[in-house]
Coordinates of N, CA, C and O in Angstrom, one line a residue:
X14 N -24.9 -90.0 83.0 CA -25.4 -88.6 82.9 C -25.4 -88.2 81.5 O -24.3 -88.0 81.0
X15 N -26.6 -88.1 80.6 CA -26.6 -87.4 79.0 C -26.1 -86.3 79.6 O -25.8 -86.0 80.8
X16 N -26.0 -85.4 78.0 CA -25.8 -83.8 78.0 C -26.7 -83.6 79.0 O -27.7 -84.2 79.0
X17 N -26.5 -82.9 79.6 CA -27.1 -81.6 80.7 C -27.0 -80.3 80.5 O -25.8 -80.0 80.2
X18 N -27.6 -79.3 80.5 CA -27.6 -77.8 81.0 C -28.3 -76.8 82.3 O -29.5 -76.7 82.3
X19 N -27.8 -76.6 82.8 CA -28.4 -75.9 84.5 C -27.9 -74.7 84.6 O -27.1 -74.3 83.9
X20 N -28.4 -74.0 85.7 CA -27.7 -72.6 85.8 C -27.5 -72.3 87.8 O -28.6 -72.1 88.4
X21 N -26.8 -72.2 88.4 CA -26.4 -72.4 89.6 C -26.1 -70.8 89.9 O -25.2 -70.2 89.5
X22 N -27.0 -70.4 90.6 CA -26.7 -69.0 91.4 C -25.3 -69.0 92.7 O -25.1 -69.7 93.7
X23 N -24.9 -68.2 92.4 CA -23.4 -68.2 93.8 C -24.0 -67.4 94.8 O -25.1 -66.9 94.8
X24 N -23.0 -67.4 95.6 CA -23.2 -66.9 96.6 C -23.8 -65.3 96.6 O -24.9 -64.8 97.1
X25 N -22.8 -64.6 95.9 CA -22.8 -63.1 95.6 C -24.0 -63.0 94.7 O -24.1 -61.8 94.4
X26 N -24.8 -63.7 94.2 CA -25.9 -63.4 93.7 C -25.5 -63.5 92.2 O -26.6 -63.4 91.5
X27 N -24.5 -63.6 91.5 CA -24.4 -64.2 90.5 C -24.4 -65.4 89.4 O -23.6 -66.2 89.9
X28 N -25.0 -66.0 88.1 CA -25.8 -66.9 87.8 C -24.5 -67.2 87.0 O -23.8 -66.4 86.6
X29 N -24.3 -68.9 86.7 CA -23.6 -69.3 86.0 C -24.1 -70.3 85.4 O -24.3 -71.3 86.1
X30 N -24.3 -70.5 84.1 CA -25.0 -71.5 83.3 C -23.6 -72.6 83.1 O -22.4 -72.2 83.2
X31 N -23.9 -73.8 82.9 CA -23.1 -74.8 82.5 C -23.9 -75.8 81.8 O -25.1 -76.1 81.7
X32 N -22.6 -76.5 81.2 CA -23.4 -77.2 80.5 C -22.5 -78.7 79.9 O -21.6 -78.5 79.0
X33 N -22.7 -79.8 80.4 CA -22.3 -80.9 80.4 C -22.4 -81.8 79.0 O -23.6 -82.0 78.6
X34 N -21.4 -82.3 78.0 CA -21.7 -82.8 76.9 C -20.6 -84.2 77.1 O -19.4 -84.2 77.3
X35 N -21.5 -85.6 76.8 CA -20.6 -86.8 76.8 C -20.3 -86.5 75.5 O -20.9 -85.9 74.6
X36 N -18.5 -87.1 75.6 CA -17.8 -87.8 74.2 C -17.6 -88.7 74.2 O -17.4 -89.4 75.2
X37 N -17.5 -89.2 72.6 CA -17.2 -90.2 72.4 C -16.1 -90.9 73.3 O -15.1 -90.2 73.5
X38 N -16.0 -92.6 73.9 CA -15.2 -92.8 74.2 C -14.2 -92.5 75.5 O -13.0 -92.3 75.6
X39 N -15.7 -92.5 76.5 CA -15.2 -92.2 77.3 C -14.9 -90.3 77.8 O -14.1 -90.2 78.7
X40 N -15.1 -89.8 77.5 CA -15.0 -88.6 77.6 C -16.2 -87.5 78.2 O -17.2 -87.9 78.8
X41 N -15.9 -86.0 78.1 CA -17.0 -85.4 78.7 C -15.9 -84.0 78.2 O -14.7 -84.0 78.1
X42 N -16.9 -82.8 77.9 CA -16.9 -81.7 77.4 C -17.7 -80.9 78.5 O -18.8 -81.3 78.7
X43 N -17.3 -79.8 79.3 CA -18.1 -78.9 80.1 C -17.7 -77.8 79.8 O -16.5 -77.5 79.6
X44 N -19.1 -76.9 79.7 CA -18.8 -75.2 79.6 C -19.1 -74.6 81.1 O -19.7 -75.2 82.0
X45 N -18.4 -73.2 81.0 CA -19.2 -72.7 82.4 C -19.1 -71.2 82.3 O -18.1 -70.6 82.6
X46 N -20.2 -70.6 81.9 CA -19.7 -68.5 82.2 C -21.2 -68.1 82.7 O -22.4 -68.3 82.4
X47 N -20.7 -67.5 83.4 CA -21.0 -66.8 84.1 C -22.2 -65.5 83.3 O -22.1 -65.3 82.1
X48 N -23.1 -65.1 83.9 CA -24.3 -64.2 82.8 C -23.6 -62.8 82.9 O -23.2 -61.9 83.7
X49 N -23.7 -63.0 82.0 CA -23.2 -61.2 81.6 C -21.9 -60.8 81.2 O -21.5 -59.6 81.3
X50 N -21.1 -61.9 80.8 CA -19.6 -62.1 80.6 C -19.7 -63.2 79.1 O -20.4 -64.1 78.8
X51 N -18.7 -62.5 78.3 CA -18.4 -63.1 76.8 C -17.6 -64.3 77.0 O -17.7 -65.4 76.4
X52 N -16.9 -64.1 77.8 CA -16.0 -65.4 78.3 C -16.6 -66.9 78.8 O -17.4 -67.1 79.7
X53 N -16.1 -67.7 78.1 CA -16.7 -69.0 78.5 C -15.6 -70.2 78.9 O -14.9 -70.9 78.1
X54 N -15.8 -70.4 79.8 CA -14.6 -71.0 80.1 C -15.0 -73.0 79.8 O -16.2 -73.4 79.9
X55 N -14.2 -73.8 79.4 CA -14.6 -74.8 79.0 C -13.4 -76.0 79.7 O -12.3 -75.5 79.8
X56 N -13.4 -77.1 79.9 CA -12.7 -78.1 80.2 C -13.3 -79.3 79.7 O -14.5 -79.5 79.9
X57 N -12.3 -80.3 79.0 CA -12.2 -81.6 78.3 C -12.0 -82.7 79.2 O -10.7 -82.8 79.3
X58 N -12.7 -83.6 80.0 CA -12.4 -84.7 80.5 C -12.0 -86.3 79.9 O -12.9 -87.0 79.5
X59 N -10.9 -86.7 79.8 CA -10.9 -87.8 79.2 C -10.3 -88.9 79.7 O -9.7 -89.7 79.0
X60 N -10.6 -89.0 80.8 CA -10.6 -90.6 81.9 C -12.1 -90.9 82.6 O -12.7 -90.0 83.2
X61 N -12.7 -92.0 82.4 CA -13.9 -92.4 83.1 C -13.9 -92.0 84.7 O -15.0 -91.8 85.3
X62 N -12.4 -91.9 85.4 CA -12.5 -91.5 86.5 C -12.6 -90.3 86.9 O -13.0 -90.2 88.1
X63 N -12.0 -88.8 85.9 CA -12.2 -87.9 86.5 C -13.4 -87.4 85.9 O -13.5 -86.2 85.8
X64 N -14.3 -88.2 85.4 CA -16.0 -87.8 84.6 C -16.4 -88.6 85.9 O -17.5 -88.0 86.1
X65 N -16.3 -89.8 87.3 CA -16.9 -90.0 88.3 C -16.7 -88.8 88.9 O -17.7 -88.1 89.0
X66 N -15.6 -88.3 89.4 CA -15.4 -87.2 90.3 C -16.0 -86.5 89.6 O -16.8 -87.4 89.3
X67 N -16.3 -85.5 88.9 CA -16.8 -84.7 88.2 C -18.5 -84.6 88.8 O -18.9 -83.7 89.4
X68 N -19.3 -86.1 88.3 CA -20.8 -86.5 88.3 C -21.0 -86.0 90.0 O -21.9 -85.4 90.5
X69 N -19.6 -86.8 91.0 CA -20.0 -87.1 92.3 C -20.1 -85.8 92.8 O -20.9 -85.4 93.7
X70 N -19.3 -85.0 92.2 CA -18.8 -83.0 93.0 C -20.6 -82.9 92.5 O -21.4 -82.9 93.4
X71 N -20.9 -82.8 91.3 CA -22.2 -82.1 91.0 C -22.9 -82.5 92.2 O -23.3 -81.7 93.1
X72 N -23.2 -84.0 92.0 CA -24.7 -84.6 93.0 C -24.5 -83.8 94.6 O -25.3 -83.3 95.4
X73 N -22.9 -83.9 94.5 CA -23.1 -83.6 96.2 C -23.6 -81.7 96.8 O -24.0 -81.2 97.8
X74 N -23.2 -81.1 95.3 CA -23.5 -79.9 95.2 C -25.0 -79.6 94.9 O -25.5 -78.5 95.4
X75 N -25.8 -80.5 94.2 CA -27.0 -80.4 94.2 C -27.8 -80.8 95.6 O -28.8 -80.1 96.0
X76 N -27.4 -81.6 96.2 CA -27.4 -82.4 97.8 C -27.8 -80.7 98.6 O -28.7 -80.3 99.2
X77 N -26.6 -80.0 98.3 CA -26.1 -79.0 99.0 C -27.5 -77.8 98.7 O -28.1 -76.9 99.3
X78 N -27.5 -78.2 97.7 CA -28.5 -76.8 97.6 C -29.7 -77.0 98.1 O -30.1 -76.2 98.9
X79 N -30.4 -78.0 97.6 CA -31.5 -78.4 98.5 C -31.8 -78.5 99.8 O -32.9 -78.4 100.3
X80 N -30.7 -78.8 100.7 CA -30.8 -79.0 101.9 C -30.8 -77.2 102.1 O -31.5 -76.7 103.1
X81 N -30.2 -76.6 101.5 CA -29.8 -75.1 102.1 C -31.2 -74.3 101.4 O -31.5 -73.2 102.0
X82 N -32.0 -74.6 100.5 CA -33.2 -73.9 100.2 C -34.4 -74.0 100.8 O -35.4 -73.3 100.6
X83 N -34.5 -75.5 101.9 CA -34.9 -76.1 102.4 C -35.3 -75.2 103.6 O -35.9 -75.6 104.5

């Protein structure tokens, strides 16, 4: 998965931009805030396994939306 950027609407009708960045060495950098809030919340991954779980939560959440806009 390169860097990514997407924006995921919630339930309550609120938009949350994120944004996915590999590191060196195994690693992964993610942001996530929400529109209309200064706050940006961010988390550092640094095991190849919790950047799988990470990749697999997205796909299956993407899985999820398509089937439900469908």
């Amino acid at each position: 998965m390169p860097d990514e950027e997407w924006i995921k609407k919630l339930e309550d009708g609120r938009k949350v931009k994120f944004i996915y960045q590999e590191l060196p060495e195994d690693g992964a950098f993610i942001t996530a805030q929400i529109a209309g809030n200064e706050i940006v919340y961010s988390v550092v991954l640094t095991k190849s396994s919790s950047i799988r779980i990470f990749r697999a939560s997205m796909n299956f959440m993407n899985r999820s939306e398509r089937s439900c806009s469908s």
